CSV table of C-alpha atoms (C1' of nucleotides) in Angstrom, one decimal:
chain,number,residue,atom,x,y,z
A,1,MET,CA,-7.0,73.5,114.1
A,2,SER,CA,-4.4,74.4,111.5
A,3,THR,CA,-1.9,71.8,110.3
A,4,ARG,CA,0.7,74.2,111.6
A,5,GLN,CA,-0.7,74.3,115.1
A,6,ARG,CA,-1.4,70.5,115.1
A,7,ILE,CA,2.3,69.9,114.3
A,8,LEU,CA,3.4,72.3,117.1
A,9,ASP,CA,1.1,70.5,119.6
A,10,THR,CA,2.1,67.1,118.6
A,11,ALA,CA,5.7,67.9,118.7
A,12,LEU,CA,5.4,69.4,122.1
A,13,ASP,CA,3.9,66.2,123.5
A,14,SER,CA,6.5,64.0,121.8
A,15,PHE,CA,9.5,66.2,122.6
A,16,GLY,CA,8.2,66.6,126.3
A,17,THR,CA,7.7,62.8,126.6
A,18,ASP,CA,10.4,61.1,124.7
A,19,GLY,CA,12.9,64.0,124.4
A,20,VAL,CA,14.0,65.7,121.2
A,21,ASP,CA,16.7,63.1,120.4
A,22,GLY,CA,14.2,60.4,121.1
A,23,THR,CA,11.6,61.7,118.5
A,24,SER,CA,12.2,61.3,114.7
A,25,LEU,CA,10.3,63.4,112.2
A,26,ASP,CA,9.1,60.3,110.6
A,27,ALA,CA,7.5,59.1,113.8
A,28,LEU,CA,6.2,62.5,114.6
A,29,ALA,CA,4.6,62.6,111.0
A,30,ARG,CA,3.1,59.1,111.4
A,31,THR,CA,1.3,60.1,114.6
A,32,LEU,CA,0.0,63.1,112.7
A,33,GLY,CA,-1.1,61.2,109.6
A,34,LEU,CA,1.3,63.2,107.4
A,35,ARG,CA,4.6,62.7,105.8
A,36,LYS,CA,7.9,64.2,107.3
A,37,GLN,CA,8.1,66.6,104.4
A,38,SER,CA,5.0,68.3,105.3
A,39,ILE,CA,6.5,69.0,108.8
A,40,LEU,CA,9.6,70.4,107.0
A,41,TYR,CA,7.3,72.5,104.9
A,42,TYR,CA,6.2,74.5,107.9
A,43,TYR,CA,9.3,74.3,109.9
A,44,PRO,CA,12.5,74.2,107.8
A,45,SER,CA,14.5,71.9,110.1
A,46,LYS,CA,14.1,69.8,113.4
A,47,ALA,CA,16.0,72.4,115.4
A,48,ALA,CA,13.6,75.2,114.2
A,49,LEU,CA,10.7,73.0,115.0
A,50,PHE,CA,12.0,72.6,118.5
A,51,GLU,CA,12.6,76.3,119.0
A,52,ALA,CA,9.0,76.9,117.9
A,53,VAL,CA,7.9,74.2,120.4
A,54,VAL,CA,10.0,76.0,123.1
A,55,ASP,CA,8.3,79.2,122.4
A,56,GLU,CA,4.9,77.5,122.4
A,57,ALA,CA,5.6,75.8,125.7
A,58,ALA,CA,6.8,79.0,127.3
A,59,ALA,CA,3.9,81.0,126.0
A,60,ARG,CA,1.4,78.4,127.6
A,61,PHE,CA,3.3,78.3,130.8
A,62,ALA,CA,3.4,82.1,130.9
A,63,GLU,CA,-0.2,82.3,130.1
A,64,ALA,CA,-1.1,80.0,133.0
A,65,LEU,CA,1.0,82.0,135.3
A,66,ASP,CA,-0.5,85.2,134.3
A,67,GLU,CA,-3.7,84.2,136.1
A,68,VAL,CA,-1.8,83.8,139.2
A,69,VAL,CA,0.1,87.0,139.1
A,70,ILE,CA,-3.0,89.0,138.4
A,71,ASP,CA,-5.1,87.6,141.3
A,72,ALA,CA,-2.4,87.5,143.9
A,73,THR,CA,-2.1,90.1,146.4
A,74,ASP,CA,0.9,88.8,148.4
A,75,VAL,CA,3.9,86.4,148.0
A,76,TRP,CA,2.2,83.6,149.6
A,77,GLU,CA,-0.8,83.8,147.3
A,78,GLN,CA,1.5,83.8,144.4
A,79,VAL,CA,3.4,80.6,145.6
A,80,GLU,CA,0.0,78.9,146.1
A,81,GLY,CA,-1.3,79.9,142.9
A,82,THR,CA,1.9,78.8,140.9
A,83,VAL,CA,1.7,75.5,142.8
A,84,ARG,CA,-2.0,75.2,141.6
A,85,VAL,CA,-1.0,75.9,138.0
A,86,VAL,CA,1.8,73.7,138.0
A,87,PHE,CA,0.0,70.8,139.4
A,88,ARG,CA,-2.9,71.3,137.0
A,89,MET,CA,-0.4,71.1,134.1
A,90,ALA,CA,1.2,68.0,135.7
A,91,THR,CA,-2.2,66.2,135.4
A,92,GLN,CA,-3.6,67.7,132.2
A,93,ARG,CA,-0.5,68.2,130.0
A,94,PRO,CA,2.6,66.5,131.8
A,95,ALA,CA,4.5,66.7,128.5
A,96,LEU,CA,4.5,70.4,128.8
A,97,LEU,CA,6.5,70.3,132.1
A,98,GLY,CA,8.6,67.4,130.5
A,99,LEU,CA,9.5,69.8,127.7
A,100,LEU,CA,10.4,72.6,130.1
A,101,ARG,CA,12.8,70.1,131.8
A,102,GLU,CA,14.2,69.1,128.3
A,103,ALA,CA,14.6,72.7,127.4
A,104,SER,CA,16.3,73.7,130.5
A,105,ARG,CA,18.8,70.9,130.5
A,106,PRO,CA,22.3,72.1,131.3
A,107,GLY,CA,23.9,73.1,128.0
A,108,SER,CA,20.7,73.2,126.1
A,109,SER,CA,20.8,75.3,123.1
A,110,VAL,CA,17.3,76.7,123.7
A,111,ALA,CA,17.8,77.4,127.4
A,112,VAL,CA,18.5,81.1,126.6
A,113,GLN,CA,15.5,81.3,124.4
A,114,LEU,CA,13.3,79.6,127.0
A,115,THR,CA,14.3,81.8,130.0
A,116,GLY,CA,14.2,84.9,127.9
A,117,ARG,CA,10.5,84.3,127.1
A,118,LEU,CA,9.8,83.9,130.8
A,119,ALA,CA,12.0,86.8,132.0
A,120,GLY,CA,9.1,89.1,132.7
A,121,HIS,CA,7.6,86.6,135.0
A,122,ILE,CA,10.9,85.7,136.7
A,123,ASP,CA,11.5,89.4,137.4
A,124,ALA,CA,8.1,90.1,138.7
A,125,ALA,CA,8.3,87.1,141.1
A,126,ARG,CA,11.8,88.2,142.1
A,127,HIS,CA,10.6,91.7,142.7
A,128,SER,CA,7.8,90.7,145.0
A,129,LEU,CA,10.0,88.5,146.8
A,130,GLU,CA,12.4,91.2,147.3
A,131,ILE,CA,9.9,93.5,148.8
A,132,ALA,CA,8.4,90.7,151.1
A,133,LEU,CA,12.1,90.0,152.1
A,134,LYS,CA,12.8,93.6,152.9
A,135,GLU,CA,9.5,93.9,154.9
A,136,GLY,CA,10.3,90.8,156.9
A,137,ARG,CA,7.2,89.0,155.5
A,138,VAL,CA,9.2,85.9,154.4
A,139,ALA,CA,12.4,84.4,155.6
A,140,GLY,CA,15.5,84.4,153.5
A,141,GLU,CA,18.7,86.2,152.3
A,142,ASP,CA,18.6,86.6,148.7
A,143,ALA,CA,15.4,86.8,146.6
A,144,ARG,CA,17.0,85.2,143.6
A,145,LEU,CA,18.3,82.2,145.4
A,146,LEU,CA,15.0,82.0,147.3
A,147,LEU,CA,13.0,82.0,144.1
A,148,PHE,CA,15.3,79.2,142.8
A,149,SER,CA,14.8,77.0,145.8
A,150,LEU,CA,11.0,77.5,145.4
A,151,TYR,CA,11.0,76.8,141.8
A,152,SER,CA,13.0,73.7,142.3
A,153,THR,CA,11.0,72.3,145.0
A,154,ILE,CA,7.6,72.9,143.0
A,155,MET,CA,9.0,71.6,139.7
A,156,GLY,CA,10.6,68.6,141.4
A,157,VAL,CA,7.6,67.6,143.3
A,158,ALA,CA,5.3,68.0,140.3
A,159,THR,CA,7.3,66.0,137.7
A,160,GLU,CA,9.7,63.5,139.5
A,161,VAL,CA,7.2,60.9,139.4
A,162,GLU,CA,9.7,57.9,139.3
A,163,VAL,CA,11.4,59.3,142.4
A,164,LEU,CA,8.0,59.5,144.1
A,165,ARG,CA,7.5,55.9,143.3
A,166,ALA,CA,10.8,55.0,144.7
A,167,MET,CA,9.6,56.7,147.9
A,168,GLY,CA,6.8,54.2,148.0
A,169,VAL,CA,3.9,56.4,146.8
A,170,GLU,CA,2.2,55.4,143.6
A,171,PRO,CA,1.0,58.4,141.7
A,172,SER,CA,-2.6,58.9,141.3
A,173,LEU,CA,-5.3,61.4,141.7
A,174,ARG,CA,-5.8,60.6,145.3
A,175,THR,CA,-2.2,60.9,146.4
A,176,LEU,CA,-1.9,64.0,144.2
A,177,ALA,CA,-3.9,65.9,146.6
A,178,GLN,CA,-1.9,64.8,149.4
A,179,ARG,CA,1.4,65.7,147.5
A,180,ARG,CA,0.0,69.2,146.9
A,181,ALA,CA,-1.0,69.6,150.6
A,182,GLU,CA,2.4,68.4,151.8
A,183,LEU,CA,4.2,70.5,149.4
A,184,LEU,CA,2.2,73.6,150.4
A,185,ARG,CA,2.9,72.9,154.1
A,186,PHE,CA,6.6,72.5,153.2
A,187,LEU,CA,6.8,75.8,151.3
A,188,ARG,CA,4.7,77.6,154.1
A,189,ALA,CA,7.1,76.5,156.7
A,190,ALA,CA,10.2,77.4,154.6
A,191,LEU,CA,9.0,80.9,154.0
A,192,ASN,CA,7.8,81.5,157.5
A,193,PRO,CA,9.7,84.6,158.8
A,194,SER,CA,8.9,84.2,162.6
A,195,THR,CA,11.4,81.3,163.2
A,196,GLU,CA,14.6,82.3,161.8
A,197,ARG,CA,17.5,80.5,163.5
A,198,SER,CA,15.4,79.0,166.1
A,199,PHE,CA,16.1,75.5,164.7
A,200,ALA,CA,19.6,74.5,165.6
A,201,ALA,CA,21.3,71.1,164.7
A,202,SER,CA,20.4,68.4,166.9
B,1,MET,CA,42.2,51.2,134.9
B,2,SER,CA,40.7,48.4,132.8
B,3,THR,CA,39.2,49.0,129.5
B,4,ARG,CA,35.9,47.8,130.8
B,5,GLN,CA,35.9,50.4,133.6
B,6,ARG,CA,37.1,53.3,131.1
B,7,ILE,CA,34.2,52.4,128.8
B,8,LEU,CA,31.8,52.5,131.9
B,9,ASP,CA,33.2,55.9,133.2
B,10,THR,CA,33.3,57.6,129.9
B,11,ALA,CA,29.7,56.4,129.1
B,12,LEU,CA,28.5,57.8,132.4
B,13,ASP,CA,29.9,61.2,131.6
B,14,SER,CA,28.6,61.1,127.9
B,15,PHE,CA,25.1,59.7,129.0
B,16,GLY,CA,24.8,62.1,131.7
B,17,THR,CA,25.9,65.2,129.6
B,18,ASP,CA,24.3,64.5,126.3
B,19,GLY,CA,21.6,62.0,127.2
B,20,VAL,CA,21.5,58.4,126.1
B,21,ASP,CA,19.8,59.2,122.7
B,22,GLY,CA,22.2,61.9,122.3
B,23,THR,CA,25.1,59.7,122.6
B,24,SER,CA,26.1,57.3,119.7
B,25,LEU,CA,28.4,54.3,120.2
B,26,ASP,CA,30.7,55.6,117.6
B,27,ALA,CA,31.3,58.9,119.3
B,28,LEU,CA,31.7,57.2,122.6
B,29,ALA,CA,34.4,54.9,121.1
B,30,ARG,CA,36.1,57.9,119.5
B,31,THR,CA,36.6,59.7,122.6
B,32,LEU,CA,37.9,56.5,124.1
B,33,GLY,CA,40.3,55.8,121.3
B,34,LEU,CA,38.6,52.6,120.3
B,35,ARG,CA,36.2,51.2,117.8
B,36,LYS,CA,32.6,50.7,118.6
B,37,GLN,CA,32.9,47.0,118.4
B,38,SER,CA,35.2,47.0,121.4
B,39,ILE,CA,32.6,48.5,123.4
B,40,LEU,CA,30.1,45.9,122.1
B,41,TYR,CA,32.5,43.3,123.2
B,42,TYR,CA,32.2,44.3,126.8
B,43,TYR,CA,28.6,45.2,126.7
B,44,PRO,CA,26.4,43.4,124.3
B,45,SER,CA,24.2,46.2,123.4
B,46,LYS,CA,23.8,50.0,124.1
B,47,ALA,CA,20.8,49.2,126.4
B,48,ALA,CA,23.0,46.8,128.3
B,49,LEU,CA,25.8,49.6,128.6
B,50,PHE,CA,23.2,52.0,129.9
B,51,GLU,CA,22.0,49.6,132.5
B,52,ALA,CA,25.6,49.1,133.5
B,53,VAL,CA,26.1,52.7,133.8
B,54,VAL,CA,23.0,53.2,135.8
B,55,ASP,CA,24.3,50.4,138.2
B,56,GLU,CA,27.5,52.4,138.4
B,57,ALA,CA,26.0,55.7,139.0
B,58,ALA,CA,23.8,54.3,141.7
B,59,ALA,CA,26.6,52.7,143.4
B,60,ARG,CA,28.7,55.7,143.4
B,61,PHE,CA,25.8,57.7,144.7
B,62,ALA,CA,25.0,55.2,147.4
B,63,GLU,CA,28.7,55.1,148.3
B,64,ALA,CA,28.9,58.8,148.7
B,65,LEU,CA,25.7,58.8,150.8
B,66,ASP,CA,27.0,56.1,153.2
B,67,GLU,CA,29.5,58.4,154.6
B,68,VAL,CA,26.6,60.6,155.5
B,69,VAL,CA,24.3,58.1,157.1
B,70,ILE,CA,27.2,56.6,159.1
B,71,ASP,CA,28.2,59.9,160.6
B,72,ALA,CA,24.8,61.4,161.2
B,73,THR,CA,23.2,61.3,164.5
B,74,ASP,CA,20.0,63.0,163.7
B,75,VAL,CA,17.9,63.9,160.7
B,76,TRP,CA,19.2,67.4,160.3
B,77,GLU,CA,22.6,66.2,160.2
B,78,GLN,CA,21.6,63.7,157.6
B,79,VAL,CA,20.1,66.5,155.5
B,80,GLU,CA,23.2,68.7,155.8
B,81,GLY,CA,25.3,65.7,154.8
B,82,THR,CA,23.3,64.9,151.8
B,83,VAL,CA,23.4,68.6,150.7
B,84,ARG,CA,27.3,68.4,151.1
B,85,VAL,CA,27.5,65.2,149.1
B,86,VAL,CA,25.3,66.3,146.4
B,87,PHE,CA,27.0,69.7,146.0
B,88,ARG,CA,30.2,68.0,145.9
B,89,MET,CA,29.1,65.8,143.0
B,90,ALA,CA,27.7,68.9,141.2
B,91,THR,CA,31.2,70.4,141.1
B,92,GLN,CA,33.2,67.3,140.7
B,93,ARG,CA,31.1,65.1,138.5
B,94,PRO,CA,28.0,66.9,137.4
B,95,ALA,CA,27.3,64.3,134.7
B,96,LEU,CA,26.6,61.8,137.6
B,97,LEU,CA,23.7,63.9,138.7
B,98,GLY,CA,22.8,64.4,135.0
B,99,LEU,CA,22.7,60.8,134.7
B,100,LEU,CA,20.5,60.2,137.7
B,101,ARG,CA,18.2,62.7,136.2
B,102,GLU,CA,18.3,60.9,132.8
B,103,ALA,CA,17.5,57.5,134.5
B,104,SER,CA,14.6,59.0,136.7
B,105,ARG,CA,12.8,60.4,133.7
B,106,PRO,CA,9.1,59.6,133.7
B,107,GLY,CA,8.7,56.4,131.8
B,108,SER,CA,12.4,55.5,131.7
B,109,SER,CA,13.2,51.8,131.4
B,110,VAL,CA,15.9,51.9,134.0
B,111,ALA,CA,14.0,53.8,136.6
B,112,VAL,CA,13.0,50.7,138.5
B,113,GLN,CA,16.5,49.4,138.4
B,114,LEU,CA,17.8,52.6,139.7
B,115,THR,CA,15.5,53.1,142.6
B,116,GLY,CA,15.9,49.5,143.5
B,117,ARG,CA,19.6,50.0,144.0
B,118,LEU,CA,19.1,52.9,146.1
B,119,ALA,CA,16.2,51.4,148.0
B,120,GLY,CA,18.2,50.8,151.1
B,121,HIS,CA,19.1,54.4,151.6
B,122,ILE,CA,15.7,55.6,150.7
B,123,ASP,CA,14.2,53.3,153.4
B,124,ALA,CA,16.8,54.3,155.9
B,125,ALA,CA,16.1,58.0,155.3
B,126,ARG,CA,12.3,57.6,155.4
B,127,HIS,CA,12.7,55.5,158.7
B,128,SER,CA,14.6,58.1,160.5
B,129,LEU,CA,12.2,60.9,159.2
B,130,GLU,CA,9.4,58.9,160.5
B,131,ILE,CA,10.9,58.6,164.0
B,132,ALA,CA,11.7,62.3,164.0
B,133,LEU,CA,8.1,63.1,163.0
B,134,LYS,CA,6.7,61.0,165.6
B,135,GLU,CA,8.7,62.6,168.1
B,136,GLY,CA,7.9,66.0,166.9
B,137,ARG,CA,11.5,66.8,166.0
B,138,VAL,CA,10.7,68.0,162.5
B,139,ALA,CA,7.4,69.3,160.9
B,140,GLY,CA,5.4,67.4,158.5
B,141,GLU,CA,2.6,64.8,158.0
B,142,ASP,CA,3.9,62.0,155.9
B,143,ALA,CA,7.6,60.9,155.9
B,144,ARG,CA,7.6,59.7,152.4
B,145,LEU,CA,6.2,62.9,151.0
B,146,LEU,CA,8.5,64.9,153.1
B,147,LEU,CA,11.4,63.0,151.9
B,148,PHE,CA,10.2,63.6,148.4
B,149,SER,CA,10.1,67.3,149.0
B,150,LEU,CA,13.6,67.4,150.5
B,151,TYR,CA,15.0,65.3,147.4
B,152,SER,CA,13.3,67.6,144.9
B,153,THR,CA,14.7,70.7,146.5
B,154,ILE,CA,18.1,69.5,146.9
B,155,MET,CA,18.6,67.9,143.5
B,156,GLY,CA,16.9,70.8,141.8
B,157,VAL,CA,19.0,73.4,143.3
B,158,ALA,CA,22.1,71.2,142.6
B,159,THR,CA,21.3,70.6,139.0
B,160,GLU,CA,19.2,73.3,137.5
B,161,VAL,CA,21.9,75.4,136.3
B,162,GLU,CA,20.1,77.1,133.5
B,163,VAL,CA,17.2,78.0,135.7
B,164,LEU,CA,19.6,79.6,138.1
B,165,ARG,CA,21.1,81.6,135.2
B,166,ALA,CA,17.5,82.7,134.5
B,167,MET,CA,17.1,84.0,138.0
B,168,GLY,CA,20.2,86.2,137.2
B,169,VAL,CA,22.8,84.3,139.1
B,170,GLU,CA,25.9,83.1,137.2
B,171,PRO,CA,26.9,79.6,138.4
B,172,SER,CA,30.5,79.8,139.8
B,173,LEU,CA,32.4,78.6,142.8
B,174,ARG,CA,31.7,81.8,144.6
B,175,THR,CA,28.0,81.8,144.4
B,176,LEU,CA,28.0,77.9,145.0
B,177,ALA,CA,28.7,78.6,148.7
B,178,GLN,CA,25.9,81.1,148.7
B,179,ARG,CA,23.4,78.7,147.0
B,180,ARG,CA,24.4,76.1,149.6
B,181,ALA,CA,23.9,78.4,152.4
B,182,GLU,CA,20.6,79.6,151.3
B,183,LEU,CA,19.5,76.1,150.4
B,184,LEU,CA,20.4,74.9,154.1
B,185,ARG,CA,18.6,77.9,155.5
B,186,PHE,CA,15.6,77.1,153.4
B,187,LEU,CA,15.6,73.4,154.3
B,188,ARG,CA,16.0,74.3,158.0
B,189,ALA,CA,13.1,76.5,158.1
B,190,ALA,CA,11.0,74.0,156.2
B,191,LEU,CA,11.9,71.2,158.8
B,192,ASN,CA,11.6,73.6,161.8
B,193,PRO,CA,8.7,71.9,164.1
B,194,SER,CA,8.1,75.0,166.3
B,195,THR,CA,6.1,77.0,163.9
B,196,GLU,CA,3.5,74.8,162.5
B,197,ARG,CA,0.4,76.7,161.2
B,198,SER,CA,1.7,80.0,162.6
B,199,PHE,CA,2.2,81.4,159.2
B,200,ALA,CA,-1.2,82.0,157.6
B,201,ALA,CA,-2.0,83.4,154.2
B,202,SER,CA,-1.7,87.2,153.7
C,1,DG,C1',56.6,25.6,120.1
C,2,DT,C1',51.8,25.8,120.2
C,3,DC,C1',47.5,26.1,122.0
C,4,DG,C1',43.8,28.9,123.8
C,5,DG,C1',41.6,32.5,125.7
C,6,DG,C1',41.2,37.7,126.1
C,7,DC,C1',41.0,41.6,123.4
C,8,DT,C1',40.7,44.9,119.5
C,9,DC,C1',40.3,45.3,115.0
C,10,DT,C1',38.4,45.4,109.7
C,11,DA,C1',34.6,44.8,107.0
C,12,DC,C1',29.8,44.8,106.5
C,13,DC,C1',24.9,45.3,107.2
C,14,DA,C1',20.0,46.8,107.2
C,15,DA,C1',17.4,50.5,109.0
C,16,DT,C1',16.8,55.0,110.2
C,17,DT,C1',18.1,59.7,110.4
C,18,DG,C1',17.4,64.8,109.0
C,19,DG,C1',17.0,67.0,104.7
C,20,DT,C1',16.6,68.3,99.2
C,21,DA,C1',14.1,68.4,94.7
C,22,DG,C1',10.3,68.7,92.8
C,23,DG,C1',5.6,66.9,91.2
C,24,DG,C1',0.5,67.7,91.5
C,25,DG,C1',-3.9,68.9,93.2
C,26,DA,C1',-7.2,72.2,94.7
C,27,DG,C1',-9.1,76.5,95.4
C,28,DA,C1',-8.8,81.8,94.6
C,29,DC,C1',-8.8,85.3,91.3
C,30,DG,C1',-8.2,87.6,87.0
D,1,DC,C1',-10.3,79.6,80.7
D,2,DG,C1',-5.4,80.3,82.8
D,3,DT,C1',-2.4,80.7,86.5
D,4,DC,C1',-1.0,81.5,91.1
D,5,DT,C1',-0.5,80.2,95.7
D,6,DC,C1',-1.0,77.1,99.3
D,7,DC,C1',-0.3,72.6,100.8
D,8,DC,C1',0.8,67.8,100.8
D,9,DC,C1',2.9,64.5,98.5
D,10,DT,C1',6.7,60.9,96.0
D,11,DA,C1',11.2,60.0,95.2
D,12,DC,C1',15.6,60.3,96.6
D,13,DC,C1',20.0,61.2,99.3
D,14,DA,C1',24.3,60.9,102.1
D,15,DA,C1',25.4,60.1,106.6
D,16,DT,C1',24.6,57.9,110.9
D,17,DT,C1',22.6,54.4,113.6
D,18,DG,C1',23.0,49.9,116.6
D,19,DG,C1',24.7,45.5,115.7
D,20,DT,C1',26.9,41.0,113.3
D,21,DA,C1',30.8,38.1,111.7
D,22,DG,C1',34.8,36.9,111.8
D,23,DA,C1',40.0,37.8,111.3
D,24,DG,C1',44.4,38.8,113.9
D,25,DC,C1',47.2,39.8,117.6
D,26,DC,C1',49.3,39.3,122.2
D,27,DC,C1',50.6,36.7,126.1
D,28,DG,C1',50.6,33.2,129.5
D,29,DA,C1',50.1,27.9,130.3
D,30,DC,C1',51.2,23.5,128.9
DNA sequence: GTCGGGCTCTACCAATTGGTAGGGGAGACG
DNA sequence: CGTCTCCCCTACCAATTGGTAGAGCCCGAC
């Protein structure tokens, strides 16, 4: 792999795990077996490197989601596929999800950039949600807000490991399957159109 | 307000907004109209200050949740109340939620501390969920995982402002009410016990 | 008055930060 | 051979980092 790509990869892991502010170019170079100046040769500044890393992460995320969108024939399959993709990432490359979290922090400088790269997928998802809503195949009022709720749930369940611990569940491969099953059940119930308004308080 | 408390408050806002690594003691002191050494007089190190801030945030969060738990007579009211509390914080003190997010980052040194402080509330919530599950009043398999899903959804919807923007919704007071209504509808549907397994794929 | 504790300050410090300037080696190509 | 480009390096920099040492000030108690 080219040095340029190695830097990008290592930076993604480090930024996604320790945060951008928590990662120094020196430390990054050390784990790469390089000097900091070699990093600055490829990327003129730390900010530029971060932007490149965000682009890389967005590209990988989009790429993984593409499989889902292509195969899926309806909304529920898309949700299921997205959960599959996100959970795969959570085990194989948690730093990638951490980086998305880092880049989408309120007030982040790269938030616009990140969301721009994923705009196509977001639009597609919103569109199929809109259709499904109109046809009464899923429950909800606003496709955008529904998509937002779905995203929050999936990403939260996939990444909030410490919260999971707080609930008394130690993260492991065995509990991961359970978590996924429970998440899918949760989402399926939330999208189920047949029961709107049938569950009143108390 | 005492200087000690002022430091704690300002640090909470700064840590919650810019992150711990993104906040220097010098900058913090500057916004306080003090020298950094005055901060270090009250808190012997930045790490100690962070721990104190985490405790403070946990206490405020717990305090706000207490109102909910006291009033609530059933699970759904607790969920509704929690959403109310979290959304109030999201508008009145977003940095507090930001700090919870910061403190619960995977691998965070203060994660144990934070979750310890909230253990009582977590246990109580899990307990009432367990009872409701047993009595068939809510849908689900595992109370802990269900609580985890609920938390992820609520916190995500309340804090992921940039994602919301990506969905095409500009955060404002007007859309906030919509977001909350849609979130409540989403959660209500997800918890609804009457429809388990009635929504198959396709 | 003066003593002492609580509080904030000035003065420093070594280490680390992101970044600049430029040297040198190795291979491609004339 | 020369030289040009690509790549990684050493050397250096000013600014900032968290943290130490200790002086001075205010104020209430004795």
